[in-house]
Short mmCIF file of C-alpha atoms in Angstrom, two decimals:
data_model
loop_
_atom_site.label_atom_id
_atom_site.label_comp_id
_atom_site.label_asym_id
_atom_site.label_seq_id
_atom_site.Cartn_x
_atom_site.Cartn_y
_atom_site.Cartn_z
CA UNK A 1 74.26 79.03 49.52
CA UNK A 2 75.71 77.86 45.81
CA UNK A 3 75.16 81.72 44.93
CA UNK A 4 78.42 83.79 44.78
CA UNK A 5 77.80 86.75 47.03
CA UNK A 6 77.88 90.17 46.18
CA UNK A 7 76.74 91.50 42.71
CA UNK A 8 73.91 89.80 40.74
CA UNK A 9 74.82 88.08 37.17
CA UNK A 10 73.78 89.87 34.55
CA UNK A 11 73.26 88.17 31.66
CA UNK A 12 73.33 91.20 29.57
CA UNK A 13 76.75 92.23 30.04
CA UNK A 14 77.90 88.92 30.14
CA UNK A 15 77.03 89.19 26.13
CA UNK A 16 79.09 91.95 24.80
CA UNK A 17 78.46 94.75 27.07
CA UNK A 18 74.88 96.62 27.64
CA UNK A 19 72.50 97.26 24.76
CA UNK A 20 69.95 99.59 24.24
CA UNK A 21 66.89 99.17 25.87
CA UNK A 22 64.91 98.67 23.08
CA UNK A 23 67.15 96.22 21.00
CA UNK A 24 67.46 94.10 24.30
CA UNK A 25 63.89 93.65 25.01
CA UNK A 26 63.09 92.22 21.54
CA UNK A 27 65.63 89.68 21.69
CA UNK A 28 65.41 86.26 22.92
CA UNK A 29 68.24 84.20 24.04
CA UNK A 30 66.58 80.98 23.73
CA UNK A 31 64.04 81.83 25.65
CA UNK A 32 65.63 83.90 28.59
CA UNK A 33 63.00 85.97 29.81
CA UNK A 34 59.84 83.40 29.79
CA UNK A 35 58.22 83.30 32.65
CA UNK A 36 58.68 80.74 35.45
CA UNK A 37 55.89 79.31 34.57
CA UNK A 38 56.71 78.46 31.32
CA UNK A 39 60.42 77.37 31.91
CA UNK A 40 59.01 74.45 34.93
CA UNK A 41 56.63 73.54 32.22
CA UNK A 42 59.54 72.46 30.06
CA UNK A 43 61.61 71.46 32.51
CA UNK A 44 58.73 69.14 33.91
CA UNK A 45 58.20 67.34 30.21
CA UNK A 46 61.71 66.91 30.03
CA UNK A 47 61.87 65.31 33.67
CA UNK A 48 59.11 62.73 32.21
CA UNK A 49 60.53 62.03 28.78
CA UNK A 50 63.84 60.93 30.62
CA UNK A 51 62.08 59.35 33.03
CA UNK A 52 63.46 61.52 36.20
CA UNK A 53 60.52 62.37 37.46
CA UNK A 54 56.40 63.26 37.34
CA UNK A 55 55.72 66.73 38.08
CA UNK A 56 52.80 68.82 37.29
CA UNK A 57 51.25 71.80 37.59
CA UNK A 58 47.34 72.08 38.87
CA UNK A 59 45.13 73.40 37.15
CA UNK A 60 43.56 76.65 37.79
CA UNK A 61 40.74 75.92 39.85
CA UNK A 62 37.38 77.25 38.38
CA UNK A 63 34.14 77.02 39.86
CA UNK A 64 31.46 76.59 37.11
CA UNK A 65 27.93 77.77 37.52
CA UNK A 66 26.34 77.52 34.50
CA UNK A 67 27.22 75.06 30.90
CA UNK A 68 25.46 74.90 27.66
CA UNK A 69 25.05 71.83 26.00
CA UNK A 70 24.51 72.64 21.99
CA UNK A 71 23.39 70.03 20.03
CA UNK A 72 26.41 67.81 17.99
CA UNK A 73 29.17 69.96 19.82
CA UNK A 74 31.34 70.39 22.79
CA UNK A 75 30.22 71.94 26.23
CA UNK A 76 30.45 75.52 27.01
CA UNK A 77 30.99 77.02 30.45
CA UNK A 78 29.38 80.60 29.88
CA UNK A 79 29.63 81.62 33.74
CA UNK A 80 32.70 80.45 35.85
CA UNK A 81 35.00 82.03 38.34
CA UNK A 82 38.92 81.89 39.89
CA UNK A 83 38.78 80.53 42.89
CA UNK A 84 41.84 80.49 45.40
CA UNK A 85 43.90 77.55 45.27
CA UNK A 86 43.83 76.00 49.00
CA UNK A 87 47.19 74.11 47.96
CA UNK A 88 50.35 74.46 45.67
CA UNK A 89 50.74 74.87 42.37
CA UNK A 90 52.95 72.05 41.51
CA UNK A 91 53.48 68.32 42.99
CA UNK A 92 54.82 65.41 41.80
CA UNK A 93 57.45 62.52 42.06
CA UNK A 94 61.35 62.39 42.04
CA UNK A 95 63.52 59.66 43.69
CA UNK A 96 60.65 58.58 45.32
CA UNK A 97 60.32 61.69 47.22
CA UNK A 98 56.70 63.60 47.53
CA UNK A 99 58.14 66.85 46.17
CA UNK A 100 55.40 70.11 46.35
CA UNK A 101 56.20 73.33 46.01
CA UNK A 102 55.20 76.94 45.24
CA UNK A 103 56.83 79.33 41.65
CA UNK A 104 56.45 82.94 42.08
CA UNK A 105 58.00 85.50 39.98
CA UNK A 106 58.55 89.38 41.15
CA UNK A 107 59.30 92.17 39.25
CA UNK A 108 60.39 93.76 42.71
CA UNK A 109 64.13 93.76 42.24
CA UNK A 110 65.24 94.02 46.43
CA UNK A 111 63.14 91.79 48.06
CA UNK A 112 60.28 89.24 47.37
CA UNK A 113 56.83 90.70 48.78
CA UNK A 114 54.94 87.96 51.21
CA UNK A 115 51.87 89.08 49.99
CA UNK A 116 52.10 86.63 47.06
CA UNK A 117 51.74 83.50 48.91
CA UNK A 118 48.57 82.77 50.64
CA UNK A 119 47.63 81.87 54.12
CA UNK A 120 46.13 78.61 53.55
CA UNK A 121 49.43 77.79 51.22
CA UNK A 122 51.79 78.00 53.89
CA UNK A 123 49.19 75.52 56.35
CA UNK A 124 49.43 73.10 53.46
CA UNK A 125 53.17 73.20 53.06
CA UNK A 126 53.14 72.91 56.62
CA UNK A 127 51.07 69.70 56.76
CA UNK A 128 53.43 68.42 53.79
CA UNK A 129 56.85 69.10 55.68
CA UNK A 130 55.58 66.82 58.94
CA UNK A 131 54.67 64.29 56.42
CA UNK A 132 57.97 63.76 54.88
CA UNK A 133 57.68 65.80 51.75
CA UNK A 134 60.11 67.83 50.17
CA UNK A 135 58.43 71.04 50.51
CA UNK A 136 59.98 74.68 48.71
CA UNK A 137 59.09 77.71 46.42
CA UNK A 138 60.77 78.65 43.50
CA UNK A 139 61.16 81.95 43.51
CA UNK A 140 62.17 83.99 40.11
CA UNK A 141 63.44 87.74 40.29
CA UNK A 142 62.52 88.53 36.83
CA UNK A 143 64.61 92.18 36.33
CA UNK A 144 67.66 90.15 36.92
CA UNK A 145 66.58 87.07 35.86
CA UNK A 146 67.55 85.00 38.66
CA UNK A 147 65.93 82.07 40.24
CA UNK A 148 66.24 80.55 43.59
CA UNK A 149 64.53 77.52 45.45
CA UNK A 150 63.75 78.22 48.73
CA UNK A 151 63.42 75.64 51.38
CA UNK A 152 60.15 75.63 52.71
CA UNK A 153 61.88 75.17 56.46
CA UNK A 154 63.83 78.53 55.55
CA UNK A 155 60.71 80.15 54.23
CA UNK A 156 59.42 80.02 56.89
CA UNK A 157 60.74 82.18 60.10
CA UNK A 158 60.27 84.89 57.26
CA UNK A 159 56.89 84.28 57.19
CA UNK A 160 55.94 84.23 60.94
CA UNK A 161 58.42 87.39 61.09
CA UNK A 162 56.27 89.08 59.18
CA UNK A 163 52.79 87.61 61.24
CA UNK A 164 54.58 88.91 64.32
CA UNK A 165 54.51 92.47 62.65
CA UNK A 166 57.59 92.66 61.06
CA UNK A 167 58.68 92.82 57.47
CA UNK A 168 56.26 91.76 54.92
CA UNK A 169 58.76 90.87 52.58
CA UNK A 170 61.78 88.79 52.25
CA UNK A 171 65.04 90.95 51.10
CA UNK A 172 67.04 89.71 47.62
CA UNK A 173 70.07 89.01 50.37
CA UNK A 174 67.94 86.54 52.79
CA UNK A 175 66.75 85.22 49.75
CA UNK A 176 70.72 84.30 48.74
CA UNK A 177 71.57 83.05 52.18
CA UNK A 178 69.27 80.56 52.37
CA UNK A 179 68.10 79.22 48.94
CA UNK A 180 69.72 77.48 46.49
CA UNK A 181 70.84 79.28 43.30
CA UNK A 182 69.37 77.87 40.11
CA UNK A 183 71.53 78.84 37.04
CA UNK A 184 70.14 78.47 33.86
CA UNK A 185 71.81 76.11 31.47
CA UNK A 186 71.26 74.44 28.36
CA UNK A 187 68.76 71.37 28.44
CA UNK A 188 66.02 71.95 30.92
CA UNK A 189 66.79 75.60 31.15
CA UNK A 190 66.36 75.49 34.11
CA UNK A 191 67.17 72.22 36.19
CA UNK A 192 65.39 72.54 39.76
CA UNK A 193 65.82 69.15 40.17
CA UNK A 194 69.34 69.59 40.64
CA UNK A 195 68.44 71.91 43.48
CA UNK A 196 66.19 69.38 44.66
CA UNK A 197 69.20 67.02 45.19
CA UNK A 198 70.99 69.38 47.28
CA UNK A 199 68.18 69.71 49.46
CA UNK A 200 67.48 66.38 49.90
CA UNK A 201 71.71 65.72 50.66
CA UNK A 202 71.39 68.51 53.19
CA UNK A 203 67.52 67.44 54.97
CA UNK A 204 69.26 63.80 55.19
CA UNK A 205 72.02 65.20 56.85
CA UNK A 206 69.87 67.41 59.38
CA UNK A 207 68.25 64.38 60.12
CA UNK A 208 71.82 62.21 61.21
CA UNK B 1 42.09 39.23 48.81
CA UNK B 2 40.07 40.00 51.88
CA UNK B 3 37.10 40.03 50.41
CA UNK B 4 34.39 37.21 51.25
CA UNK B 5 34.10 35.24 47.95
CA UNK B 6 30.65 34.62 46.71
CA UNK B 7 27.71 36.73 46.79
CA UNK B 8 28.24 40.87 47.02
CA UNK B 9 27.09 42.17 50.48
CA UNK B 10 23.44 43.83 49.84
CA UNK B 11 22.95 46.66 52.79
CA UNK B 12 19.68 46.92 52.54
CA UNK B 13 18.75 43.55 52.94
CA UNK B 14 20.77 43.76 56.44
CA UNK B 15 18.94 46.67 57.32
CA UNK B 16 15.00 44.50 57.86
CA UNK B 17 14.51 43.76 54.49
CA UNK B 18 14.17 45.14 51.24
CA UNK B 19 12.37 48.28 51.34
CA UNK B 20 10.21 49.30 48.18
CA UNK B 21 11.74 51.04 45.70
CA UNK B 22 10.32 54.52 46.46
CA UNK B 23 10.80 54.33 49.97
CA UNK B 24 14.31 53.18 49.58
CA UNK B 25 15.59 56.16 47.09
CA UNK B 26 15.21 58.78 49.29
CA UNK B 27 16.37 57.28 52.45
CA UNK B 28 20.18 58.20 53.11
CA UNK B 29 21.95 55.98 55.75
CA UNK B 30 24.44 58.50 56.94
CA UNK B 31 25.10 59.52 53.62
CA UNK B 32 25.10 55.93 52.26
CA UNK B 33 24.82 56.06 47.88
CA UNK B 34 26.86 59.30 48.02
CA UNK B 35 29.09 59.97 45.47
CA UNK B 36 32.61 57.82 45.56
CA UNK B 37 33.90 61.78 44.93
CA UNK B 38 32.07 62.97 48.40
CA UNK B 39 33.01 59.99 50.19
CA UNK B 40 36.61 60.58 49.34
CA UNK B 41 37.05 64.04 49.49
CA UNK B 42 35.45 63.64 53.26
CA UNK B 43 37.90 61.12 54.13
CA UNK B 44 40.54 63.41 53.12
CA UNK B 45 39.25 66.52 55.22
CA UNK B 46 39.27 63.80 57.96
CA UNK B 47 43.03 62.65 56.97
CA UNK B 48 44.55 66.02 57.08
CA UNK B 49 42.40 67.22 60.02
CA UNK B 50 43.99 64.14 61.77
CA UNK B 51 47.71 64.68 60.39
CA UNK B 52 47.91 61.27 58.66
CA UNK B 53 47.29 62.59 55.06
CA UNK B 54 47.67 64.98 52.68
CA UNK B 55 45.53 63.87 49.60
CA UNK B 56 43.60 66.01 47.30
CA UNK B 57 41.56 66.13 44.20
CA UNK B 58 43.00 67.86 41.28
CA UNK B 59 40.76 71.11 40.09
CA UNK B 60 39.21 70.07 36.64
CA UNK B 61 40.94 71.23 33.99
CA UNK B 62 39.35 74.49 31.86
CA UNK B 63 40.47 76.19 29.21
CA UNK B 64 39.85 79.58 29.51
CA UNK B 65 38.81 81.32 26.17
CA UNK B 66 37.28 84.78 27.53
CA UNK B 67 37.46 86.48 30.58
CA UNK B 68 35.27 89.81 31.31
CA UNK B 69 36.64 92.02 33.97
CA UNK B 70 33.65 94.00 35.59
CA UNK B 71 34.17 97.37 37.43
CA UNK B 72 34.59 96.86 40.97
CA UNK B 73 33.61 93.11 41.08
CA UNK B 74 34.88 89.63 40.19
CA UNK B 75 36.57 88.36 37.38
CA UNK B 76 33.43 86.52 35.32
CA UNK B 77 34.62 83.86 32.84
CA UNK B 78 32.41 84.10 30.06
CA UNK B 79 34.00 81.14 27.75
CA UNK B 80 35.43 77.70 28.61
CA UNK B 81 35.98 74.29 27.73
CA UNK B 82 36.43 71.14 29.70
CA UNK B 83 39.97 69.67 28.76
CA UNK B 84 40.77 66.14 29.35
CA UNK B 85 43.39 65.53 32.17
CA UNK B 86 46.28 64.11 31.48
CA UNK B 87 47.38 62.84 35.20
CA UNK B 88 44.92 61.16 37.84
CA UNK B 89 42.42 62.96 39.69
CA UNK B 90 44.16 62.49 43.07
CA UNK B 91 47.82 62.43 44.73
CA UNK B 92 49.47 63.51 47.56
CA UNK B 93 51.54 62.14 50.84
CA UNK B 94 50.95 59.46 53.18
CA UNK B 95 53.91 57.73 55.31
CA UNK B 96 56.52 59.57 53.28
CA UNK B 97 55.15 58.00 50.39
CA UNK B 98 53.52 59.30 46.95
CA UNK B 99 49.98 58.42 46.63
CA UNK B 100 48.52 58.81 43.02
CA UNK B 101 44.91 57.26 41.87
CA UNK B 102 42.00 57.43 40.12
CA UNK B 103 38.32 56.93 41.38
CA UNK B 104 35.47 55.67 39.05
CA UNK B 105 32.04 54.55 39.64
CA UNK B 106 29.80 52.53 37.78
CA UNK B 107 26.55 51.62 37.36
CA UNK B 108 27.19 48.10 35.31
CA UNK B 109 26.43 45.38 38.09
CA UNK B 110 28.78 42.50 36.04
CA UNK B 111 32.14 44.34 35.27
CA UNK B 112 33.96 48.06 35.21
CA UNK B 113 34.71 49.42 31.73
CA UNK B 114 37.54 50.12 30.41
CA UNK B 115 36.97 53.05 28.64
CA UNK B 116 36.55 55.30 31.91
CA UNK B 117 39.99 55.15 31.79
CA UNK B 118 42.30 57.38 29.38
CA UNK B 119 45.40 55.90 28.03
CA UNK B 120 47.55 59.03 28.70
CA UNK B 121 45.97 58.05 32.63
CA UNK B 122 47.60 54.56 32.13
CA UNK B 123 50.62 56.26 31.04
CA UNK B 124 50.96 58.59 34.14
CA UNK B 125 50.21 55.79 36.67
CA UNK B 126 52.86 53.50 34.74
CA UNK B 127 55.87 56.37 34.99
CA UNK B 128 54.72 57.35 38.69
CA UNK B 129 54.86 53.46 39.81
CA UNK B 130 58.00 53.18 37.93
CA UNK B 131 59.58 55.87 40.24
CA UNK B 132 58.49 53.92 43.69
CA UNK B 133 54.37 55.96 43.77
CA UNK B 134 51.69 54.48 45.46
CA UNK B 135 49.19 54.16 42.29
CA UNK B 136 45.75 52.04 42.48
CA UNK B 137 42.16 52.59 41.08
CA UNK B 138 39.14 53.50 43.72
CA UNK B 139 36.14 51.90 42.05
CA UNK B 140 32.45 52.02 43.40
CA UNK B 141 30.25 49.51 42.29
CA UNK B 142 26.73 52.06 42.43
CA UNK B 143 24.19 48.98 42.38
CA UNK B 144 25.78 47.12 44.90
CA UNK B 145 27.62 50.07 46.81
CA UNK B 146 31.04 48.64 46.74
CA UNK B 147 34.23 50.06 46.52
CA UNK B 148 37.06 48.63 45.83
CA UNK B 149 41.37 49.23 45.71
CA UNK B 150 42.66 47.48 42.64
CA UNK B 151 46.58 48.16 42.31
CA UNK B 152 47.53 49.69 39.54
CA UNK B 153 50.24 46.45 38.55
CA UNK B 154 46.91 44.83 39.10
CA UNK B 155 44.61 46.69 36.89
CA UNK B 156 47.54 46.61 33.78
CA UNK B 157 47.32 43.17 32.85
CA UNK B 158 43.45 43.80 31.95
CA UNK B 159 44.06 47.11 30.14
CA UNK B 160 46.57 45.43 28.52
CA UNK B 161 44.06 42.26 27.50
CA UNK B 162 42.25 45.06 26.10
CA UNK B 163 44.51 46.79 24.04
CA UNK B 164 45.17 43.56 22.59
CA UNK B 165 41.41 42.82 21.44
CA UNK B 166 40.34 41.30 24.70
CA UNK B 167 37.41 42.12 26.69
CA UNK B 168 36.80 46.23 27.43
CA UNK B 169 36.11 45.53 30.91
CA UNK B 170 37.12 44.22 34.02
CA UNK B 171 34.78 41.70 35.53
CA UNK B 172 33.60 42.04 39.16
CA UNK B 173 35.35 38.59 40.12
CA UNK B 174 38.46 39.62 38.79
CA UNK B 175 38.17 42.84 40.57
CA UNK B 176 37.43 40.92 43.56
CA UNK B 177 40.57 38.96 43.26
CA UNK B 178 42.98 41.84 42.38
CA UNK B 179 41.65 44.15 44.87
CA UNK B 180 41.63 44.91 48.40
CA UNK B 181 37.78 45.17 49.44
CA UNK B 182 37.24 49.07 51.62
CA UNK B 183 33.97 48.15 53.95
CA UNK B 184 32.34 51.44 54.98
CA UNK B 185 32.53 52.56 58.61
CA UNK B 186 31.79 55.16 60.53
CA UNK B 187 34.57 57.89 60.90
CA UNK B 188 35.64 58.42 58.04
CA UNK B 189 33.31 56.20 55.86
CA UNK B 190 35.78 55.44 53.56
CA UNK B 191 38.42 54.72 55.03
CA UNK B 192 40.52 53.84 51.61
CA UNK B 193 44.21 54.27 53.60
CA UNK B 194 43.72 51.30 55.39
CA UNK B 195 43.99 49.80 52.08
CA UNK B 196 46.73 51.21 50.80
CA UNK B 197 48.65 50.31 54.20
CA UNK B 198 47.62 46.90 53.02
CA UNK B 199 49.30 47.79 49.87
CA UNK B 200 51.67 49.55 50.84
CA UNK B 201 52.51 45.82 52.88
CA UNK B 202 52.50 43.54 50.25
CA UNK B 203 54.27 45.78 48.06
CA UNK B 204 57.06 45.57 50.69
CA UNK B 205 56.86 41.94 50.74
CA UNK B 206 56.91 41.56 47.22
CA UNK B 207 60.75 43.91 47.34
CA UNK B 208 62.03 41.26 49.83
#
């Protein structure tokens, strides 16, 4: 939508032309190339510190089978497992809003594969949408480094294309038309929230 | 509020009479002395099942120190520790609004402690109601097998007593007074969003 169409930005160039492969991956433009994870993490304090909103990530869920209890110290948990999260990764707060939504990162650099988002995920955001909730995934290309939040509503004819047989992943291009570009900028790095606004402007006006 | 002052409802004594002691422990009314954590997780099933809710219980949080990855089976972790959360155990979406609380039980008959409660909790609830949440407590009473909705602009004042040297607990007749009284029923038992549309009411009322 907000992305300019054509080639992708590339930060790289954009700093004095291409370096060498090796110089380029050990340097850090504050921070440009941490992972999604750790950039909504930031953002997300920085949303609380000013007050903007509360958003956090779940935790990992774990299912423990067996603690030990020493004497004068902490617990242990000596057996657990991953188990799959039946929900989100991330809800939270903002303008009143119930905002939930999805990060994935792919190092797939034409389209985003379907495979990372789970069944029951989709039922949940489903269940959140008819409720009112602002409902999307961010979704981070990490060789170009780009990030786009996309509209759980636009998410999902993808999705039940590929149920129906079709392609099991959405291509870098649907991905442009029908997200919202997330540029990265100085203080949060990078400020879905702003994104968020959009989409709530343009859900307000679906619903006139 | 719409609880009947005076003496706490006793269900066994409605039930013929009291019952020894042995006799009494291992009967289960329909699940009656279950954990306030069953009782709401079931009502939640029974929410989003129906399409009224989406609530859910956070995963505990774990810190993960050591994973082993077997050959051709699961990952096992084989080292963890229990972290503190930092948020509520519960949130999610009900009438386009954000729900966020806690639930504690206790076995003290007289009053609810204060220290079940973390201060970084407090903290959460306070920036979530500032941005126009839904935030109470869920306390069970185990003796008498009460539960109760205290508001969280309820439950401050006495935290706040607290911090200031006062008592470390709430009593049961202030809880009584501050609260809105859940009765159990029979689908779901605990049927804690009538409550908060109670809340939900007055806090309405209170914005007029």
């Amino acid at each position: 939508m907000n992305y300019p169409n054509g080639k992708p930005f590339n930060p790289n160039q954009t700093r004095g032309g291409i370096m060498n492969r090796e110089r380029r991956s050990k340097i850090e433009y504050g921070g440009r190339g941490m992972s999604l994870e750790n950039d909504i993490e930031r953002s997300n304090q920085f949303y609380i510190k000013n007050k903007q909103a509360v958003i956090h990530k779940k935790p990992t869920p774990v299912q423990v089978v067996h603690v030990d209890y020493p004497k004068r110290s902490q617990a242990v948990i000596k057996e657990a497992y991953f188990r799959t999260p039946s929900t989100t990764d991330y809800n939270g707060i903002y303008k009143g809003f119930y905002i939930d939504f999805e990060a994935k990162e792919t190092k797939n650099k034409t389209s985003f594969p379907l495979q990372n988002i789970h069944e029951h995920q989709v039922k949940h955001m489903k269940q959140v949408l008819s409720l009112g909730g602002i409902v999307f995934l961010l979704i981070r290309f990490k060789m170009q480094d780009e990030v786009f939040l996309l509209p759980f509503k636009h998410f999902l004819p993808f999705w039940e294309r590929c149920q129906q047989g079709g392609k099991k992943s959405i291509s870098v291009e649907e991905i442009q038309e029908n997200s919202y570009y997330i540029p990265y900028q100085y203080q949060p790095r990078l400020n879905y929230l702003n994104a968020v606004d959009k989409l709530i402007l343009d859900e307000s006006e679906d619903r006139v």
